[in-house]
mmCIF file of C-alpha atoms in Angstrom:
data_model
loop_
_atom_site.group_PDB
_atom_site.id
_atom_site.type_symbol
_atom_site.label_atom_id
_atom_site.label_comp_id
_atom_site.label_asym_id
_atom_site.label_seq_id
_atom_site.Cartn_x
_atom_site.Cartn_y
_atom_site.Cartn_z
ATOM 1 C CA MET A 1 87.316 84.383 144.304
ATOM 2 C CA LYS A 2 85.844 85.557 141.035
ATOM 3 C CA LYS A 3 89.051 84.646 139.233
ATOM 4 C CA ALA A 4 89.077 81.143 140.771
ATOM 5 C CA SER A 5 85.446 80.527 139.821
ATOM 6 C CA GLY A 6 86.152 81.752 136.239
ATOM 7 C CA ALA A 7 89.090 79.363 135.920
ATOM 8 C CA ALA A 8 86.984 76.439 137.130
ATOM 9 C CA ALA A 9 84.246 77.261 134.622
ATOM 10 C CA GLU A 10 86.845 77.448 131.825
ATOM 11 C CA LYS A 11 88.184 73.999 132.767
ATOM 12 C CA LYS A 12 84.648 72.554 132.635
ATOM 13 C CA ARG A 13 84.144 74.031 129.175
ATOM 14 C CA VAL A 14 87.390 72.505 127.961
ATOM 15 C CA ARG A 15 86.390 69.086 129.321
ATOM 16 C CA ARG A 16 82.981 69.273 127.665
ATOM 17 C CA SER A 17 84.458 70.331 124.350
ATOM 18 C CA SER A 18 87.033 67.515 124.448
ATOM 19 C CA ALA A 19 84.417 64.882 125.251
ATOM 20 C CA PRO A 20 83.328 62.646 122.331
ATOM 21 C CA ASP A 21 80.157 63.487 120.491
ATOM 22 C CA PRO A 22 77.537 60.744 121.015
ATOM 23 C CA ASN A 23 75.853 61.569 117.701
ATOM 24 C CA SER A 24 79.018 60.917 115.625
ATOM 25 C CA ASP A 25 79.495 57.591 113.843
ATOM 26 C CA ALA A 26 82.893 56.813 115.342
ATOM 27 C CA PRO A 27 85.082 58.388 118.003
ATOM 28 C CA PRO A 28 88.015 60.575 116.797
ATOM 29 C CA ARG A 29 90.638 58.100 117.963
ATOM 30 C CA LYS A 30 89.078 55.343 115.895
ATOM 31 C CA GLN A 31 88.894 57.608 112.835
ATOM 32 C CA ALA A 32 92.581 58.455 113.194
ATOM 33 C CA ALA A 33 93.376 54.762 113.541
ATOM 34 C CA GLN A 34 91.372 54.083 110.388
ATOM 35 C CA LYS A 35 93.545 56.543 108.433
ATOM 36 C CA ASP A 36 96.665 54.878 109.764
ATOM 37 C CA VAL A 37 95.289 51.503 108.674
ATOM 38 C CA PHE A 38 95.097 52.547 105.028
ATOM 39 C CA GLN A 39 98.524 54.155 105.259
ATOM 40 C CA VAL A 40 99.963 50.902 106.580
ATOM 41 C CA PHE A 41 98.112 48.988 103.858
ATOM 42 C CA ALA A 42 99.565 51.235 101.139
ATOM 43 C CA GLU A 43 103.094 50.873 102.521
ATOM 44 C CA LYS A 44 102.735 47.095 102.743
ATOM 45 C CA VAL A 45 101.458 46.817 99.168
ATOM 46 C CA ARG A 46 104.225 49.058 97.870
ATOM 47 C CA ASP A 47 106.953 47.077 99.642
ATOM 48 C CA ASN A 48 105.677 43.800 98.188
ATOM 49 C CA LYS A 49 107.725 42.793 95.144
ATOM 50 C CA ASP A 50 104.874 40.801 93.594
ATOM 51 C CA LEU A 51 103.161 44.042 92.539
ATOM 52 C CA VAL A 52 104.854 44.943 89.265
ATOM 53 C CA SER A 53 105.816 48.608 89.166
ATOM 54 C CA ARG A 54 108.058 50.947 87.216
ATOM 55 C CA TRP A 55 109.520 54.439 87.545
ATOM 56 C CA ALA A 56 108.505 57.362 85.343
ATOM 57 C CA VAL A 57 108.574 61.160 85.210
ATOM 58 C CA LEU A 58 105.411 62.927 86.394
ATOM 59 C CA GLN A 59 105.554 66.724 86.135
ATOM 60 C CA GLU A 60 109.373 66.777 86.376
ATOM 61 C CA THR A 61 109.291 64.376 89.350
ATOM 62 C CA ARG A 62 110.272 60.708 89.373
ATOM 63 C CA VAL A 63 107.451 58.542 90.720
ATOM 64 C CA GLU A 64 106.822 54.828 91.150
ATOM 65 C CA TYR A 65 103.645 53.647 89.436
ATOM 66 C CA PHE A 66 101.707 50.486 88.603
ATOM 67 C CA ARG A 67 98.867 49.440 86.331
ATOM 68 C CA GLY A 68 95.281 49.023 87.471
ATOM 69 C CA LYS A 69 94.954 45.435 86.260
ATOM 70 C CA ASP A 70 98.170 44.485 88.085
ATOM 71 C CA PHE A 71 96.720 45.889 91.323
ATOM 72 C CA VAL A 72 93.577 43.772 90.885
ATOM 73 C CA ASN A 73 95.587 40.624 90.201
ATOM 74 C CA PHE A 74 97.853 41.323 93.170
ATOM 75 C CA LEU A 75 94.965 41.549 95.670
ATOM 76 C CA LYS A 76 93.370 38.492 94.091
ATOM 77 C CA ASN A 77 96.541 36.441 94.566
ATOM 78 C CA HIS A 78 97.412 37.914 97.980
ATOM 79 C CA PRO A 79 94.148 38.298 99.935
ATOM 80 C CA GLU A 80 96.054 38.192 103.238
ATOM 81 C CA VAL A 81 97.255 41.745 102.618
ATOM 82 C CA LYS A 82 93.701 42.961 103.323
ATOM 83 C CA ASP A 83 93.954 41.758 106.920
ATOM 84 C CA VAL A 84 95.709 45.020 107.756
ATOM 85 C CA LEU A 85 92.445 46.873 107.035
ATOM 86 C CA GLU A 86 90.713 45.102 109.939
ATOM 87 C CA SER A 87 87.009 45.950 109.635
ATOM 88 C CA ASP A 88 87.386 47.038 106.001
ATOM 89 C CA ARG A 89 89.038 43.837 104.830
ATOM 90 C CA ASN A 90 85.858 42.754 103.002
ATOM 91 C CA LEU A 91 85.819 45.781 100.708
ATOM 92 C CA GLU A 92 86.171 45.266 96.988
ATOM 93 C CA THR A 93 89.403 46.117 95.187
ATOM 94 C CA GLU A 94 87.833 49.074 93.411
ATOM 95 C CA GLU A 95 86.527 50.499 96.711
ATOM 96 C CA ILE A 96 89.925 50.139 98.395
ATOM 97 C CA ALA A 97 91.640 51.865 95.470
ATOM 98 C CA ASN A 98 89.106 54.719 95.529
ATOM 99 C CA ILE A 99 89.713 55.185 99.264
ATOM 100 C CA LEU A 100 93.464 55.370 98.621
ATOM 101 C CA LEU A 101 92.795 57.938 95.905
ATOM 102 C CA GLY A 102 90.590 59.946 98.256
ATOM 103 C CA LYS A 103 93.275 59.942 100.943
ATOM 104 C CA SER A 104 95.866 61.147 98.382
ATOM 105 C CA LEU A 105 97.960 58.024 98.831
ATOM 106 C CA LEU A 106 97.547 57.359 95.110
ATOM 107 C CA VAL A 107 97.067 59.530 92.049
ATOM 108 C CA ARG A 108 95.723 58.323 88.731
ATOM 109 C CA CYS A 109 97.960 59.109 85.753
ATOM 110 C CA ASP A 110 97.830 58.826 82.009
ATOM 111 C CA ARG A 111 100.497 58.432 79.359
ATOM 112 C CA VAL A 112 101.784 61.634 77.753
ATOM 113 C CA VAL A 113 102.360 60.077 74.303
ATOM 114 C CA LYS A 114 99.016 58.647 73.184
ATOM 115 C CA THR A 115 99.934 57.836 69.571
ATOM 116 C CA VAL A 116 101.854 54.848 68.269
ATOM 117 C CA ARG A 117 105.389 55.725 67.261
ATOM 118 C CA PRO A 118 106.536 54.954 63.691
ATOM 119 C CA GLY A 119 107.662 51.351 63.396
ATOM 120 C CA LYS A 120 105.703 50.239 66.501
ATOM 121 C CA LYS A 121 102.613 48.071 66.517
ATOM 122 C CA LYS A 122 101.133 49.280 69.813
ATOM 123 C CA LEU A 123 101.696 51.753 72.616
ATOM 124 C CA SER A 124 104.429 51.231 75.176
ATOM 125 C CA THR A 125 103.437 48.961 78.052
ATOM 126 C CA TRP A 126 105.303 51.094 80.586
ATOM 127 C CA PRO A 127 105.516 54.732 79.447
ATOM 128 C CA ALA A 128 108.431 56.808 80.715
ATOM 129 C CA HIS A 129 106.458 60.086 80.963
ATOM 130 C CA LEU A 130 103.097 60.487 82.684
ATOM 131 C CA GLU A 131 100.555 63.217 83.375
ATOM 132 C CA ILE A 132 97.732 63.505 85.930
ATOM 133 C CA PHE A 133 94.402 62.105 84.760
ATOM 134 C CA PRO A 134 91.417 64.485 85.192
ATOM 135 C CA GLU A 135 89.091 61.925 86.828
ATOM 136 C CA GLN A 136 90.590 60.381 89.955
ATOM 137 C CA VAL A 137 88.597 57.130 89.820
ATOM 138 C CA PHE A 138 89.982 53.599 89.779
ATOM 139 C CA SER A 139 89.929 51.679 86.497
ATOM 140 C CA GLU A 140 91.601 48.561 85.120
ATOM 141 C CA ASN A 141 91.676 49.530 81.440
ATOM 142 C CA ASP A 142 94.955 51.239 80.531
ATOM 143 C CA ALA A 143 95.070 53.126 83.832
ATOM 144 C CA PHE A 144 98.220 53.946 85.776
ATOM 145 C CA PHE A 145 98.470 54.863 89.447
ATOM 146 C CA ALA A 146 101.466 56.505 91.126
ATOM 147 C CA TRP A 147 102.330 56.467 94.825
ATOM 148 C CA THR A 148 102.338 59.944 96.376
ATOM 149 C CA PHE A 149 103.918 59.248 99.768
ATOM 150 C CA VAL A 150 107.630 58.921 100.433
ATOM 151 C CA LYS A 151 108.730 55.336 100.767
ATOM 152 C CA ARG A 152 110.508 54.336 103.927
ATOM 153 C CA HIS A 153 114.163 53.698 103.203
ATOM 154 C CA PRO A 154 115.763 50.492 104.482
ATOM 155 C CA LEU A 155 118.692 50.542 106.865
ATOM 156 C CA TRP A 156 121.325 49.945 104.170
ATOM 157 C CA GLN A 157 120.189 53.015 102.235
ATOM 158 C CA THR A 158 120.449 55.148 105.367
ATOM 159 C CA LEU A 159 123.959 53.886 106.013
ATOM 160 C CA LEU A 160 124.838 54.475 102.374
ATOM 161 C CA SER A 161 123.712 58.109 102.613
ATOM 162 C CA PHE A 162 126.229 58.619 105.433
ATOM 163 C CA PHE A 163 128.899 56.790 103.454
ATOM 164 C CA TRP A 164 128.763 59.087 100.406
ATOM 165 C CA PRO A 165 130.427 62.113 102.104
ATOM 166 C CA VAL A 166 133.188 59.831 103.395
ATOM 167 C CA LEU A 167 133.727 58.489 99.875
ATOM 168 C CA THR A 168 133.875 62.032 98.477
ATOM 169 C CA LEU A 169 136.498 63.006 101.055
ATOM 170 C CA ALA A 170 138.491 59.852 100.266
ATOM 171 C CA ILE A 171 138.491 60.725 96.545
ATOM 172 C CA CYS A 172 139.763 64.235 97.308
ATOM 173 C CA LEU A 173 142.599 62.776 99.406
ATOM 174 C CA PHE A 174 143.766 60.412 96.642
ATOM 175 C CA PRO A 175 147.085 62.289 95.997
ATOM 176 C CA VAL A 176 148.309 61.647 99.560
ATOM 177 C CA TYR A 177 147.656 57.896 99.499
ATOM 178 C CA PRO A 178 150.564 55.428 99.612
ATOM 179 C CA HIS A 179 151.912 54.247 96.286
ATOM 180 C CA ARG A 180 150.389 50.750 96.554
ATOM 181 C CA CYS A 181 146.936 52.148 97.305
ATOM 182 C CA LYS A 182 147.203 54.429 94.289
ATOM 183 C CA LEU A 183 148.111 51.501 92.058
ATOM 184 C CA LEU A 184 145.231 49.404 93.413
ATOM 185 C CA ILE A 185 142.670 52.177 92.861
ATOM 186 C CA LEU A 186 144.047 53.013 89.414
ATOM 187 C CA TYR A 187 143.969 49.451 88.111
ATOM 188 C CA SER A 188 140.541 48.781 89.676
ATOM 189 C CA CYS A 189 138.974 51.844 88.025
ATOM 190 C CA ALA A 190 140.681 51.094 84.719
ATOM 191 C CA GLY A 191 139.433 47.492 84.842
ATOM 192 C CA ILE A 192 135.841 48.543 85.564
ATOM 193 C CA LEU A 193 135.926 51.128 82.777
ATOM 194 C CA PHE A 194 137.368 48.576 80.339
ATOM 195 C CA LEU A 195 134.658 46.073 81.329
ATOM 196 C CA ILE A 196 131.851 48.592 80.718
ATOM 197 C CA LEU A 197 133.213 49.704 77.351
ATOM 198 C CA SER A 198 133.808 46.099 76.257
ATOM 199 C CA LEU A 199 130.264 45.130 77.259
ATOM 200 C CA LEU A 200 128.759 48.004 75.284
ATOM 201 C CA LEU A 201 130.952 47.250 72.263
ATOM 202 C CA ILE A 202 130.122 43.526 72.214
ATOM 203 C CA ARG A 203 126.446 44.306 72.779
ATOM 204 C CA GLY A 204 126.358 46.734 69.844
ATOM 205 C CA THR A 205 128.308 44.354 67.594
ATOM 206 C CA ILE A 206 125.903 41.466 68.219
ATOM 207 C CA PHE A 207 122.928 43.749 67.577
ATOM 208 C CA GLY A 208 124.413 44.985 64.288
ATOM 209 C CA ILE A 209 125.274 41.515 63.000
ATOM 210 C CA LEU A 210 121.843 40.056 63.805
ATOM 211 C CA TYR A 211 120.097 43.153 62.426
ATOM 212 C CA ILE A 212 121.944 42.998 59.099
ATOM 213 C CA LEU A 213 121.872 39.223 58.596
ATOM 214 C CA LEU A 214 118.521 38.206 60.121
ATOM 215 C CA GLY A 215 116.636 41.489 60.384
ATOM 216 C CA LYS A 216 116.032 41.012 64.122
ATOM 217 C CA ARG A 217 116.586 43.532 66.904
ATOM 218 C CA VAL A 218 118.276 41.638 69.718
ATOM 219 C CA TRP A 219 119.680 43.639 72.629
ATOM 220 C CA PHE A 220 121.426 41.642 75.316
ATOM 221 C CA PHE A 221 121.270 43.472 78.665
ATOM 222 C CA PRO A 222 118.309 45.496 77.347
ATOM 223 C CA ASN A 223 118.049 47.736 80.452
ATOM 224 C CA ILE A 224 121.755 48.483 80.907
ATOM 225 C CA LEU A 225 121.263 52.100 79.740
ATOM 226 C CA ALA A 226 117.717 52.616 81.073
ATOM 227 C CA GLU A 227 117.231 55.440 83.579
ATOM 228 C CA GLU A 228 113.994 54.179 85.144
ATOM 229 C CA ALA A 229 115.113 50.551 85.645
ATOM 230 C CA THR A 230 115.689 49.098 89.088
ATOM 231 C CA LEU A 231 118.937 47.440 90.136
ATOM 232 C CA SER A 232 117.605 43.933 89.473
ATOM 233 C CA GLU A 233 116.243 44.931 86.055
ATOM 234 C CA LEU A 234 119.440 46.766 85.143
ATOM 235 C CA PHE A 235 121.472 43.538 84.837
ATOM 236 C CA ARG A 236 118.799 41.499 83.090
ATOM 237 C CA PHE A 237 120.602 39.426 80.429
ATOM 238 C CA TRP A 238 117.934 38.029 78.121
ATOM 239 C CA PRO A 239 116.586 40.438 75.510
ATOM 240 C CA LYS A 240 112.976 41.521 75.239
ATOM 241 C CA LYS A 241 110.651 40.264 72.540
ATOM 242 C CA ASP A 242 110.924 42.282 69.349
ATOM 243 C CA GLU A 243 107.530 43.927 68.837
ATOM 244 C CA GLU A 244 108.526 46.192 65.957
ATOM 245 C CA GLU A 245 108.145 45.506 62.263
ATOM 246 C CA ARG A 246 110.913 43.636 60.475
ATOM 247 C CA PRO A 247 113.191 46.019 58.556
ATOM 248 C CA THR A 248 113.225 45.903 54.770
ATOM 249 C CA TRP A 249 116.218 44.574 52.828
ATOM 250 C CA THR A 250 116.970 48.056 51.445
ATOM 251 C CA LYS A 251 117.348 49.463 54.941
ATOM 252 C CA ARG A 252 119.564 46.561 55.986
ATOM 253 C CA LEU A 253 121.706 47.010 52.867
ATOM 254 C CA PHE A 254 122.050 50.736 53.577
ATOM 255 C CA TYR A 255 123.252 50.111 57.140
ATOM 256 C CA THR A 256 125.678 47.473 55.838
ATOM 257 C CA LEU A 257 127.260 49.997 53.469
ATOM 258 C CA VAL A 258 127.440 52.591 56.244
ATOM 259 C CA ALA A 259 129.154 50.111 58.579
ATOM 260 C CA MET A 260 131.703 49.159 55.901
ATOM 261 C CA LEU A 261 132.415 52.836 55.190
ATOM 262 C CA VAL A 262 132.988 53.569 58.876
ATOM 263 C CA ILE A 263 135.361 50.611 59.229
ATOM 264 C CA MET A 264 137.356 51.719 56.166
ATOM 265 C CA LEU A 265 137.640 55.290 57.474
ATOM 266 C CA LEU A 266 138.812 54.064 60.862
ATOM 267 C CA ARG A 267 141.462 51.862 59.267
ATOM 268 C CA HIS A 268 142.636 54.648 56.964
ATOM 269 C CA HIS A 269 142.979 57.242 59.739
ATOM 270 C CA ALA A 270 144.347 54.865 62.356
ATOM 271 C CA PRO A 271 147.606 56.114 63.939
ATOM 272 C CA ASP A 272 150.858 54.343 63.109
ATOM 273 C CA GLU A 273 153.165 52.619 65.576
ATOM 274 C CA ALA A 274 155.270 55.718 66.178
ATOM 275 C CA ALA A 275 152.225 57.851 66.988
ATOM 276 C CA ARG A 276 150.831 55.195 69.311
ATOM 277 C CA ALA A 277 154.206 54.922 71.064
ATOM 278 C CA ARG A 278 154.383 58.713 71.568
ATOM 279 C CA TYR A 279 150.845 58.819 72.913
ATOM 280 C CA GLN A 280 151.480 55.872 75.231
ATOM 281 C CA LYS A 281 154.659 57.494 76.539
ATOM 282 C CA LYS A 282 152.857 60.771 77.143
ATOM 283 C CA VAL A 283 150.014 59.072 79.018
ATOM 284 C CA SER A 284 152.415 56.950 81.066
ATOM 285 C CA ASN A 285 154.375 60.048 82.052
ATOM 286 C CA ILE A 286 151.198 61.753 83.228
ATOM 287 C CA ILE A 287 150.181 58.674 85.238
ATOM 288 C CA ASP A 288 153.664 58.402 86.747
ATOM 289 C CA ASP A 289 153.550 62.054 87.815
ATOM 290 C CA VAL A 290 150.230 61.466 89.571
ATOM 291 C CA LEU A 291 151.324 58.238 91.244
ATOM 292 C CA GLU A 292 154.734 59.463 92.389
ATOM 293 C CA TRP A 293 153.501 62.770 93.784
ATOM 294 C CA SER A 294 153.708 63.130 97.557
ATOM 295 C CA PRO A 295 153.377 66.072 99.959
ATOM 296 C CA THR A 296 156.998 65.801 101.118
ATOM 297 C CA LEU A 297 158.331 65.988 97.565
ATOM 298 C CA ALA A 298 156.001 68.852 96.778
ATOM 299 C CA LEU A 299 157.073 70.833 99.837
ATOM 300 C CA SER A 300 160.776 70.158 99.232
ATOM 301 C CA GLY A 301 160.394 71.145 95.585
ATOM 302 C CA MET A 302 158.706 74.388 96.555
ATOM 303 C CA MET A 303 161.470 75.200 99.032
ATOM 304 C CA ASP A 304 164.195 74.439 96.464
ATOM 305 C CA LYS A 305 162.424 76.521 93.857
ATOM 306 C CA GLN A 306 162.053 79.435 96.255
ATOM 307 C CA GLN A 307 165.747 79.191 97.185
ATOM 308 C CA ASN A 308 166.827 79.113 93.519
ATOM 309 C CA VAL A 309 164.683 82.144 92.757
ATOM 310 C CA THR A 310 166.264 84.007 95.662
ATOM 311 C CA ASN A 311 169.783 83.121 94.508
ATOM 312 C CA ALA A 312 169.042 84.120 90.937
ATOM 313 C CA THR A 313 167.597 87.436 92.052
ATOM 314 C CA GLY A 314 170.615 88.162 94.229
ATOM 315 C CA SER A 315 173.105 87.353 91.453
ATOM 316 C CA ALA A 316 171.205 89.499 88.966
ATOM 317 C CA ASP A 317 171.202 92.455 91.361
ATOM 318 C CA GLY A 318 174.935 92.036 91.980
ATOM 319 C CA ALA A 319 175.735 91.917 88.262
ATOM 320 C CA SER A 320 173.674 95.032 87.525
ATOM 321 C CA HIS A 321 175.367 96.881 90.373
ATOM 322 C CA ALA A 322 178.816 95.883 89.108
ATOM 323 C CA SER A 323 178.026 96.990 85.560
ATOM 324 C CA THR A 324 177.036 100.457 86.739
ATOM 325 C CA THR A 325 180.191 100.973 88.827
ATOM 326 C CA ASP A 326 182.908 99.332 86.677
ATOM 327 C CA PRO A 327 184.391 101.614 83.893
ATOM 328 C CA GLU A 328 186.133 98.685 82.180
ATOM 329 C CA HIS A 329 182.758 97.031 81.648
ATOM 330 C CA ALA A 330 181.450 100.184 80.001
ATOM 331 C CA SER A 331 184.433 100.366 77.599
ATOM 332 C CA ARG A 332 184.010 96.646 76.827
ATOM 333 C CA VAL A 333 180.372 97.226 75.909
ATOM 334 C CA ASP A 334 181.367 100.114 73.608
ATOM 335 C CA GLY A 335 183.959 97.919 71.914
ATOM 336 C CA ASP A 336 181.379 95.169 71.340
ATOM 337 C CA ASP A 337 179.014 97.697 69.794
ATOM 338 C CA GLU A 338 181.726 98.929 67.433
ATOM 339 C CA LYS A 339 182.570 95.351 66.469
ATOM 340 C CA THR A 340 178.975 94.547 65.755
ATOM 341 C CA PHE A 341 178.613 97.621 63.560
ATOM 342 C CA THR A 342 181.773 96.729 61.576
ATOM 343 C CA GLU A 343 180.602 93.154 60.977
ATOM 344 C CA LYS A 344 177.240 94.402 59.840
ATOM 345 C CA TYR A 345 178.860 96.849 57.398
ATOM 346 C CA ASN A 346 181.122 94.165 55.924
ATOM 347 C CA THR A 347 178.196 91.795 55.464
ATOM 348 C CA GLU A 348 176.170 94.418 53.602
ATOM 349 C CA GLU A 349 179.160 95.224 51.349
ATOM 350 C CA VAL A 350 179.673 91.563 50.419
ATOM 351 C CA SER A 351 175.963 91.131 49.594
ATOM 352 C CA ASP A 352 176.059 94.200 47.311
ATOM 353 C CA ASN A 353 179.081 92.824 45.436
ATOM 354 C CA VAL A 354 177.334 89.491 44.903
ATOM 355 C CA GLU A 355 174.262 91.212 43.489
ATOM 356 C CA ASP A 356 176.361 93.301 41.081
ATOM 357 C CA ALA A 357 178.185 90.212 39.831
ATOM 358 C CA SER A 358 174.918 88.378 39.196
ATOM 359 C CA GLU A 359 173.569 91.346 37.173
ATOM 360 C CA GLU A 360 176.722 91.421 34.989
ATOM 361 C CA ASP A 361 176.363 87.702 34.272
ATOM 362 C CA LYS A 362 172.770 88.222 33.172
ATOM 363 C CA GLN A 363 173.772 91.009 30.787
ATOM 364 C CA ARG A 364 176.466 88.819 29.185
ATOM 365 C CA ASP A 365 173.985 86.037 28.626
#
């Protein structure tokens, strides 16, 4: 009975402790919902493409960040995003940002390089390297804010993550593909590689010509080699505005002479037709070996090779055994040795006679 009464008292204590406190401002469930509201707000703002953002390196970690003034303009142009906050939708932009900073959904950052590089007029608009700012307070003036939570991946990225191991396995199984599949993959990869190299070559040629003639830095596809660019920014065609100082004529003349020297060296050391034909034949033979390889040919070749090695070993053993048991073979070997010695002696005698004759001729002269 005492145990039953103790258990009942313990249950009452648990119920009292789990009951909401009347003196608190809000019940625990509502507080938890309030945290979820700001989390949903942050995810919704981050998924919106109208908020301009970039990728950078923060303490050896790639993060997505935006500028403070862009965040203010975004909420000014899209006030409907605040509806997710429910009762806090009337808060100011600075207050919302400070709440996000307090909940560790954002972190304020600062540029690592704070000095203007030589040849530049101002600091980079989107720095590639960031560091944590000491004061975690929202500001619009040259302030950067990075998202700290992991972004939810769309369905296609999840499917792509499962597709990568299959692609790796398919690459490893390339030698056992049919001949037509090998040709298709080979020509597709060669075409893509040729397209990339041609694009980079044409891009560099246009930049060099415009730099030397007009003194302007024009890069078509300016983000093609950028690491922090998104997929849409990677294939941007039109160049950015040149914000650097115009190069002097001496610098342009120097680069012109360097370009002419490089072209002359390449023409002088270019391989001739015979060398190009040998190289092309060598490469084509290697490609043919890869394309024509098949497991059946490999297995049959290994069996034939093993059989030839066995036959050669057997014949060598038989010959050695016969040489040890046959007396005629031994006498033949002795005769060959004597013949070799005689030929060697005659050759040395003839060479001595030639040397003596040459010395006599010198003395007569």
